[in-house]
Amino acid sequence: EPAAGVIRKHITQVQAKWPADVVYVRGRLTPYNRKRLVEQKVPFVVPGNQMYLPMLGVDFREHFRRLLAAPASFSPATQAMVIHWLLKGIDERLTPAETAQQLGYSAMTMTRVFNELEAAELGEVARRGKERHLHFAGSKHDVWAKAQPFLKSPVTKRLCVRRPQPAPGGIQAGLAALAHYTMLAPPAYPVIALYGHDWKSLPLWHNKASIPGQDPDALEIEVWSYKPD
């Protein structure tokens, strides 16, 4: 958040070229910087939250919107939420409780997901009573493009194991999935994706020792940080 003195200097420079009033607009503001802007006599507006326009009026609220730092990358739950929204085409505003039920996470986890999406400016979060509502900002194409810097591979590890009988469940992944959707030849062995929790709890594969990938009975497992489906 720029210092009040810096904003005052910028406004002075703009006013030298602009005959009308100049107002500083910001999405969020700390209590300290609100005080400093008033001391510097800088007109400012935080839409729906704070207003200091000496030429018109003053409207201060003691509830300040939180300043959220954008994450370096999305958590697995946040990435799953973005992909879920892109695939399902959900138009209505989302709540933590509803999305937690749909994606199999706790309401507390979805609250953190809402915070990450708001900080990354992919979604707009508003309160209706005690409930938070999330609305993705823009078209699917815009959201997907804006999400790119925060996305990472869900694959936490890859390993080859001896193919169990009967054939395991899981979702086709990796080169096997690519071959299914393209003209690419399929790999020499199947590749499936499993959620990390499911991989750990599979009693069928009590022997999870890795084997060489060139083994004709090999099965490649991608262990994912969120549910592949």
PDB file of C-alpha atoms in Angstrom:
ATOM      1  CA  GLU A   1       0.000   0.000   0.000  1.00  0.00           C
ATOM      2  CA  PRO A   2       1.660   3.306  -1.072  1.00  0.00           C
ATOM      3  CA  ALA A   3       2.453   5.852   1.631  1.00  0.00           C
ATOM      4  CA  ALA A   4       0.126   8.843   1.985  1.00  0.00           C
ATOM      5  CA  GLY A   5       2.956  11.269   1.141  1.00  0.00           C
ATOM      6  CA  VAL A   6       3.578   9.480  -2.160  1.00  0.00           C
ATOM      7  CA  ILE A   7      -0.126   9.653  -3.069  1.00  0.00           C
ATOM      8  CA  ARG A   8      -0.203  13.363  -2.153  1.00  0.00           C
ATOM      9  CA  LYS A   9       2.749  13.989  -4.483  1.00  0.00           C
ATOM     10  CA  HIS A  10       1.122  12.068  -7.348  1.00  0.00           C
ATOM     11  CA  ILE A  11      -2.148  13.978  -6.942  1.00  0.00           C
ATOM     12  CA  THR A  12      -0.274  17.288  -6.980  1.00  0.00           C
ATOM     13  CA  GLN A  13       1.390  16.266 -10.262  1.00  0.00           C
ATOM     14  CA  VAL A  14      -1.964  15.280 -11.813  1.00  0.00           C
ATOM     15  CA  GLN A  15      -3.636  18.507 -10.646  1.00  0.00           C
ATOM     16  CA  ALA A  16      -0.978  20.533 -12.435  1.00  0.00           C
ATOM     17  CA  LYS A  17      -2.390  19.089 -15.696  1.00  0.00           C
ATOM     18  CA  TRP A  18      -6.039  18.641 -14.698  1.00  0.00           C
ATOM     19  CA  PRO A  19      -8.340  21.522 -13.691  1.00  0.00           C
ATOM     20  CA  ALA A  20     -10.910  19.464 -11.714  1.00  0.00           C
ATOM     21  CA  ASP A  21     -10.746  17.558  -8.418  1.00  0.00           C
ATOM     22  CA  VAL A  22      -8.623  14.397  -8.205  1.00  0.00           C
ATOM     23  CA  VAL A  23      -9.700  11.517  -5.938  1.00  0.00           C
ATOM     24  CA  TYR A  24      -7.615   8.504  -4.868  1.00  0.00           C
ATOM     25  CA  VAL A  25      -9.633   5.252  -5.165  1.00  0.00           C
ATOM     26  CA  ARG A  26      -8.519   1.990  -3.570  1.00  0.00           C
ATOM     27  CA  GLY A  27     -10.166  -1.369  -2.903  1.00  0.00           C
ATOM     28  CA  ARG A  28      -8.882  -1.591   0.700  1.00  0.00           C
ATOM     29  CA  LEU A  29      -7.221   0.691   3.222  1.00  0.00           C
ATOM     30  CA  THR A  30      -5.588   0.184   6.631  1.00  0.00           C
ATOM     31  CA  PRO A  31      -6.690   2.349   9.605  1.00  0.00           C
ATOM     32  CA  TYR A  32      -3.178   3.819   9.786  1.00  0.00           C
ATOM     33  CA  ASN A  33      -3.142   4.928   6.147  1.00  0.00           C
ATOM     34  CA  ARG A  34      -6.671   6.323   6.411  1.00  0.00           C
ATOM     35  CA  LYS A  35      -5.425   8.587   9.191  1.00  0.00           C
ATOM     36  CA  ARG A  36      -2.322   9.588   7.207  1.00  0.00           C
ATOM     37  CA  LEU A  37      -4.368  10.377   4.056  1.00  0.00           C
ATOM     38  CA  VAL A  38      -6.653  12.640   6.087  1.00  0.00           C
ATOM     39  CA  GLU A  39      -3.628  14.388   7.597  1.00  0.00           C
ATOM     40  CA  GLN A  40      -2.255  14.907   4.071  1.00  0.00           C
ATOM     41  CA  LYS A  41      -5.708  16.169   2.961  1.00  0.00           C
ATOM     42  CA  VAL A  42      -5.878  13.555   0.183  1.00  0.00           C
ATOM     43  CA  PRO A  43      -9.458  12.959  -1.044  1.00  0.00           C
ATOM     44  CA  PHE A  44     -10.047   9.206  -1.212  1.00  0.00           C
ATOM     45  CA  VAL A  45     -12.751   6.599  -1.662  1.00  0.00           C
ATOM     46  CA  VAL A  46     -12.839   2.917  -0.766  1.00  0.00           C
ATOM     47  CA  PRO A  47     -16.077   1.944  -2.587  1.00  0.00           C
ATOM     48  CA  GLY A  48     -18.757   0.785  -0.182  1.00  0.00           C
ATOM     49  CA  ASN A  49     -16.482   1.239   2.839  1.00  0.00           C
ATOM     50  CA  GLN A  50     -14.718   4.591   3.298  1.00  0.00           C
ATOM     51  CA  MET A  51     -15.124   8.090   1.829  1.00  0.00           C
ATOM     52  CA  TYR A  52     -13.156  11.259   2.492  1.00  0.00           C
ATOM     53  CA  LEU A  53     -14.145  14.019   0.071  1.00  0.00           C
ATOM     54  CA  PRO A  54     -13.751  17.370   1.854  1.00  0.00           C
ATOM     55  CA  MET A  55     -15.455  19.129  -1.066  1.00  0.00           C
ATOM     56  CA  LEU A  56     -18.574  16.925  -0.597  1.00  0.00           C
ATOM     57  CA  GLY A  57     -18.567  15.009   2.656  1.00  0.00           C
ATOM     58  CA  VAL A  58     -17.014  12.331   4.821  1.00  0.00           C
ATOM     59  CA  ASP A  59     -18.313   8.818   5.478  1.00  0.00           C
ATOM     60  CA  PHE A  60     -16.078   6.593   7.593  1.00  0.00           C
ATOM     61  CA  ARG A  61     -16.765   3.035   8.732  1.00  0.00           C
ATOM     62  CA  GLU A  62     -14.841   1.425  11.535  1.00  0.00           C
ATOM     63  CA  HIS A  63     -15.009  -1.940   9.749  1.00  0.00           C
ATOM     64  CA  PHE A  64     -11.995  -2.081   7.436  1.00  0.00           C
ATOM     65  CA  ARG A  65     -11.704  -4.520   4.576  1.00  0.00           C
ATOM     66  CA  ARG A  66      -8.813  -6.861   5.156  1.00  0.00           C
ATOM     67  CA  LEU A  67      -5.667  -6.476   3.121  1.00  0.00           C
ATOM     68  CA  LEU A  68      -5.007  -9.922   1.704  1.00  0.00           C
ATOM     69  CA  ALA A  69      -1.681 -10.853   0.149  1.00  0.00           C
ATOM     70  CA  ALA A  70      -1.992 -12.855  -3.057  1.00  0.00           C
ATOM     71  CA  PRO A  71      -0.564 -16.386  -2.640  1.00  0.00           C
ATOM     72  CA  ALA A  72       2.543 -17.475  -4.542  1.00  0.00           C
ATOM     73  CA  SER A  73       0.456 -20.413  -5.770  1.00  0.00           C
ATOM     74  CA  PHE A  74      -3.008 -21.756  -5.023  1.00  0.00           C
ATOM     75  CA  SER A  75      -3.547 -24.387  -2.370  1.00  0.00           C
ATOM     76  CA  PRO A  76      -4.856 -27.721  -3.741  1.00  0.00           C
ATOM     77  CA  ALA A  77      -8.409 -26.905  -2.551  1.00  0.00           C
ATOM     78  CA  THR A  78      -8.367 -23.486  -4.271  1.00  0.00           C
ATOM     79  CA  GLN A  79      -7.122 -24.960  -7.553  1.00  0.00           C
ATOM     80  CA  ALA A  80      -9.798 -27.662  -7.370  1.00  0.00           C
ATOM     81  CA  MET A  81     -12.409 -24.954  -6.747  1.00  0.00           C
ATOM     82  CA  VAL A  82     -11.342 -22.934  -9.818  1.00  0.00           C
ATOM     83  CA  ILE A  83     -11.395 -26.006 -12.088  1.00  0.00           C
ATOM     84  CA  HIS A  84     -14.752 -27.103 -10.614  1.00  0.00           C
ATOM     85  CA  TRP A  85     -16.253 -23.713 -11.447  1.00  0.00           C
ATOM     86  CA  LEU A  86     -14.795 -23.723 -14.970  1.00  0.00           C
ATOM     87  CA  LEU A  87     -16.141 -27.207 -15.710  1.00  0.00           C
ATOM     88  CA  LYS A  88     -19.580 -26.842 -14.115  1.00  0.00           C
ATOM     89  CA  GLY A  89     -20.367 -23.351 -15.405  1.00  0.00           C
ATOM     90  CA  ILE A  90     -21.883 -22.214 -12.107  1.00  0.00           C
ATOM     91  CA  ASP A  91     -23.518 -18.783 -12.449  1.00  0.00           C
ATOM     92  CA  GLU A  92     -24.929 -18.236  -8.977  1.00  0.00           C
ATOM     93  CA  ARG A  93     -22.945 -16.826  -6.078  1.00  0.00           C
ATOM     94  CA  LEU A  94     -21.188 -19.522  -4.084  1.00  0.00           C
ATOM     95  CA  THR A  95     -21.023 -19.977  -0.314  1.00  0.00           C
ATOM     96  CA  PRO A  96     -18.370 -21.870   1.708  1.00  0.00           C
ATOM     97  CA  ALA A  97     -20.941 -24.369   3.018  1.00  0.00           C
ATOM     98  CA  GLU A  98     -22.318 -25.262  -0.434  1.00  0.00           C
ATOM     99  CA  THR A  99     -18.937 -25.604  -2.121  1.00  0.00           C
ATOM    100  CA  ALA A 100     -17.519 -27.575   0.827  1.00  0.00           C
ATOM    101  CA  GLN A 101     -20.300 -30.116   0.371  1.00  0.00           C
ATOM    102  CA  GLN A 102     -19.791 -30.326  -3.403  1.00  0.00           C
ATOM    103  CA  LEU A 103     -16.002 -30.710  -3.258  1.00  0.00           C
ATOM    104  CA  GLY A 104     -15.667 -32.751  -0.074  1.00  0.00           C
ATOM    105  CA  TYR A 105     -13.768 -30.172   1.990  1.00  0.00           C
ATOM    106  CA  SER A 106     -14.553 -28.634   5.370  1.00  0.00           C
ATOM    107  CA  ALA A 107     -16.290 -25.249   5.555  1.00  0.00           C
ATOM    108  CA  MET A 108     -13.141 -23.832   7.190  1.00  0.00           C
ATOM    109  CA  THR A 109     -11.020 -24.950   4.226  1.00  0.00           C
ATOM    110  CA  MET A 110     -13.461 -23.300   1.816  1.00  0.00           C
ATOM    111  CA  THR A 111     -13.258 -20.076   3.825  1.00  0.00           C
ATOM    112  CA  ARG A 112      -9.500 -20.075   3.202  1.00  0.00           C
ATOM    113  CA  VAL A 113     -10.204 -20.830  -0.482  1.00  0.00           C
ATOM    114  CA  PHE A 114     -12.456 -17.747  -0.693  1.00  0.00           C
ATOM    115  CA  ASN A 115      -9.665 -15.668   0.881  1.00  0.00           C
ATOM    116  CA  GLU A 116      -7.114 -16.887  -1.691  1.00  0.00           C
ATOM    117  CA  LEU A 117      -9.440 -16.200  -4.636  1.00  0.00           C
ATOM    118  CA  GLU A 118     -10.233 -12.725  -3.323  1.00  0.00           C
ATOM    119  CA  ALA A 119      -6.536 -11.936  -2.742  1.00  0.00           C
ATOM    120  CA  ALA A 120      -5.658 -13.131  -6.263  1.00  0.00           C
ATOM    121  CA  GLU A 121      -8.538 -10.951  -7.581  1.00  0.00           C
ATOM    122  CA  LEU A 122     -10.177 -13.894  -9.325  1.00  0.00           C
ATOM    123  CA  GLY A 123     -13.368 -13.548  -7.334  1.00  0.00           C
ATOM    124  CA  GLU A 124     -15.392 -10.932  -5.514  1.00  0.00           C
ATOM    125  CA  VAL A 125     -16.500 -11.797  -1.992  1.00  0.00           C
ATOM    126  CA  ALA A 126     -19.488 -10.035  -0.424  1.00  0.00           C
ATOM    127  CA  ARG A 127     -21.372 -10.580   2.824  1.00  0.00           C
ATOM    128  CA  ARG A 128     -25.086 -11.214   3.085  1.00  0.00           C
ATOM    129  CA  GLY A 129     -25.822 -11.268   6.779  1.00  0.00           C
ATOM    130  CA  LYS A 130     -23.361 -13.717   8.326  1.00  0.00           C
ATOM    131  CA  GLU A 131     -22.777 -15.574   5.070  1.00  0.00           C
ATOM    132  CA  ARG A 132     -20.013 -14.894   2.551  1.00  0.00           C
ATOM    133  CA  HIS A 133     -20.811 -15.121  -1.152  1.00  0.00           C
ATOM    134  CA  LEU A 134     -18.219 -15.555  -3.899  1.00  0.00           C
ATOM    135  CA  HIS A 135     -18.707 -14.459  -7.477  1.00  0.00           C
ATOM    136  CA  PHE A 136     -15.993 -15.153 -10.050  1.00  0.00           C
ATOM    137  CA  ALA A 137     -15.061 -11.934 -11.848  1.00  0.00           C
ATOM    138  CA  GLY A 138     -15.196 -12.165 -15.628  1.00  0.00           C
ATOM    139  CA  SER A 139     -15.744 -14.860 -18.228  1.00  0.00           C
ATOM    140  CA  LYS A 140     -14.332 -18.381 -17.993  1.00  0.00           C
ATOM    141  CA  HIS A 141     -11.614 -17.425 -20.456  1.00  0.00           C
ATOM    142  CA  ASP A 142     -10.658 -14.398 -18.323  1.00  0.00           C
ATOM    143  CA  VAL A 143     -10.626 -16.392 -15.083  1.00  0.00           C
ATOM    144  CA  TRP A 144      -8.537 -19.179 -16.632  1.00  0.00           C
ATOM    145  CA  ALA A 145      -6.009 -16.679 -18.030  1.00  0.00           C
ATOM    146  CA  LYS A 146      -5.788 -14.790 -14.736  1.00  0.00           C
ATOM    147  CA  ALA A 147      -5.379 -18.020 -12.748  1.00  0.00           C
ATOM    148  CA  GLN A 148      -2.341 -19.211 -14.742  1.00  0.00           C
ATOM    149  CA  PRO A 149       0.388 -17.695 -12.503  1.00  0.00           C
ATOM    150  CA  PHE A 150      -1.138 -19.376  -9.424  1.00  0.00           C
ATOM    151  CA  LEU A 151      -1.643 -22.890 -10.840  1.00  0.00           C
ATOM    152  CA  LYS A 152       0.702 -25.817 -10.254  1.00  0.00           C
ATOM    153  CA  SER A 153       0.726 -29.519 -11.084  1.00  0.00           C
ATOM    154  CA  PRO A 154      -1.501 -31.541  -8.752  1.00  0.00           C
ATOM    155  CA  VAL A 155       0.899 -34.502  -9.089  1.00  0.00           C
ATOM    156  CA  THR A 156       2.880 -34.875  -5.863  1.00  0.00           C
ATOM    157  CA  LYS A 157       4.694 -38.043  -6.966  1.00  0.00           C
ATOM    158  CA  ARG A 158       4.803 -40.677  -9.701  1.00  0.00           C
ATOM    159  CA  LEU A 159       5.660 -44.330  -9.194  1.00  0.00           C
ATOM    160  CA  CYS A 160       5.358 -47.629 -11.015  1.00  0.00           C
ATOM    161  CA  VAL A 161       3.955 -50.650  -9.193  1.00  0.00           C
ATOM    162  CA  ARG A 162       3.093 -54.165 -10.281  1.00  0.00           C
ATOM    163  CA  ARG A 163      -0.361 -54.133 -11.842  1.00  0.00           C
ATOM    164  CA  PRO A 164      -2.815 -55.620  -9.335  1.00  0.00           C
ATOM    165  CA  GLN A 165      -5.617 -58.018 -10.225  1.00  0.00           C
ATOM    166  CA  PRO A 166      -8.430 -57.169 -10.538  1.00  0.00           C
ATOM    167  CA  ALA A 167      -7.636 -53.949 -12.398  1.00  0.00           C
ATOM    168  CA  PRO A 168      -7.700 -50.925 -10.079  1.00  0.00           C
ATOM    169  CA  GLY A 169     -10.066 -48.002 -10.257  1.00  0.00           C
ATOM    170  CA  GLY A 170      -8.785 -44.467 -10.579  1.00  0.00           C
ATOM    171  CA  ILE A 171      -8.918 -42.002 -13.428  1.00  0.00           C
ATOM    172  CA  GLN A 172      -6.858 -42.365 -16.596  1.00  0.00           C
ATOM    173  CA  ALA A 173      -4.052 -39.822 -16.490  1.00  0.00           C
ATOM    174  CA  GLY A 174      -0.722 -38.733 -17.926  1.00  0.00           C
ATOM    175  CA  LEU A 175       0.248 -40.035 -21.357  1.00  0.00           C
ATOM    176  CA  ALA A 176      -2.626 -42.550 -21.249  1.00  0.00           C
ATOM    177  CA  ALA A 177      -5.168 -39.727 -20.932  1.00  0.00           C
ATOM    178  CA  LEU A 178      -3.407 -37.690 -23.618  1.00  0.00           C
ATOM    179  CA  ALA A 179      -3.496 -40.677 -25.973  1.00  0.00           C
ATOM    180  CA  HIS A 180      -7.233 -41.064 -25.341  1.00  0.00           C
ATOM    181  CA  TYR A 181      -7.929 -37.491 -26.517  1.00  0.00           C
ATOM    182  CA  THR A 182      -5.353 -37.237 -29.324  1.00  0.00           C
ATOM    183  CA  MET A 183      -3.667 -39.254 -32.065  1.00  0.00           C
ATOM    184  CA  LEU A 184      -0.742 -39.992 -29.711  1.00  0.00           C
ATOM    185  CA  ALA A 185       0.073 -43.687 -29.322  1.00  0.00           C
ATOM    186  CA  PRO A 186      -0.731 -44.993 -25.826  1.00  0.00           C
ATOM    187  CA  PRO A 187       2.154 -45.719 -23.434  1.00  0.00           C
ATOM    188  CA  ALA A 188       3.387 -49.278 -22.829  1.00  0.00           C
ATOM    189  CA  TYR A 189       1.541 -49.452 -19.479  1.00  0.00           C
ATOM    190  CA  PRO A 190      -1.591 -47.827 -18.022  1.00  0.00           C
ATOM    191  CA  VAL A 191      -1.384 -44.562 -16.051  1.00  0.00           C
ATOM    192  CA  ILE A 192      -3.968 -43.638 -13.427  1.00  0.00           C
ATOM    193  CA  ALA A 193      -4.397 -40.739 -11.013  1.00  0.00           C
ATOM    194  CA  LEU A 194      -5.349 -41.243  -7.378  1.00  0.00           C
ATOM    195  CA  TYR A 195      -6.024 -38.762  -4.607  1.00  0.00           C
ATOM    196  CA  GLY A 196      -3.255 -38.994  -2.005  1.00  0.00           C
ATOM    197  CA  HIS A 197      -5.650 -40.118   0.728  1.00  0.00           C
ATOM    198  CA  ASP A 198      -7.077 -42.872  -1.495  1.00  0.00           C
ATOM    199  CA  TRP A 199      -3.597 -44.099  -2.377  1.00  0.00           C
ATOM    200  CA  LYS A 200      -2.604 -44.366   1.289  1.00  0.00           C
ATOM    201  CA  SER A 201      -5.774 -46.207   2.266  1.00  0.00           C
ATOM    202  CA  LEU A 202      -5.882 -48.827  -0.509  1.00  0.00           C
ATOM    203  CA  PRO A 203      -5.682 -52.223   1.228  1.00  0.00           C
ATOM    204  CA  LEU A 204      -5.597 -53.988  -2.173  1.00  0.00           C
ATOM    205  CA  TRP A 205      -2.115 -52.699  -2.871  1.00  0.00           C
ATOM    206  CA  HIS A 206      -0.428 -53.794   0.319  1.00  0.00           C
ATOM    207  CA  ASN A 207       2.741 -54.174  -1.703  1.00  0.00           C
ATOM    208  CA  LYS A 208       3.433 -50.673  -3.053  1.00  0.00           C
ATOM    209  CA  ALA A 209       7.075 -51.293  -3.855  1.00  0.00           C
ATOM    210  CA  SER A 210       8.228 -49.492  -6.985  1.00  0.00           C
ATOM    211  CA  ILE A 211       9.245 -51.529 -10.017  1.00  0.00           C
ATOM    212  CA  PRO A 212      11.026 -50.474 -13.238  1.00  0.00           C
ATOM    213  CA  GLY A 213       8.776 -48.694 -15.732  1.00  0.00           C
ATOM    214  CA  GLN A 214       9.779 -51.063 -18.527  1.00  0.00           C
ATOM    215  CA  ASP A 215       8.257 -54.047 -16.695  1.00  0.00           C
ATOM    216  CA  PRO A 216       5.341 -55.376 -18.849  1.00  0.00           C
ATOM    217  CA  ASP A 217       3.165 -55.678 -15.721  1.00  0.00           C
ATOM    218  CA  ALA A 218       3.843 -52.088 -14.608  1.00  0.00           C
ATOM    219  CA  LEU A 219       1.136 -49.604 -13.655  1.00  0.00           C
ATOM    220  CA  GLU A 220       2.086 -45.949 -13.282  1.00  0.00           C
ATOM    221  CA  ILE A 221       0.399 -44.104 -10.420  1.00  0.00           C
ATOM    222  CA  GLU A 222       0.122 -40.328 -10.249  1.00  0.00           C
ATOM    223  CA  VAL A 223      -0.604 -39.321  -6.654  1.00  0.00           C
ATOM    224  CA  TRP A 224      -2.601 -36.077  -6.662  1.00  0.00           C
ATOM    225  CA  SER A 225      -2.965 -33.348  -4.049  1.00  0.00           C
ATOM    226  CA  TYR A 226      -6.730 -33.132  -4.702  1.00  0.00           C
ATOM    227  CA  LYS A 227      -9.336 -35.526  -6.088  1.00  0.00           C
ATOM    228  CA  PRO A 228      -8.702 -36.084  -9.809  1.00  0.00           C
ATOM    229  CA  ASP A 229     -12.413 -36.320 -10.582  1.00  0.00           C
TER     230      ASP A 229
END
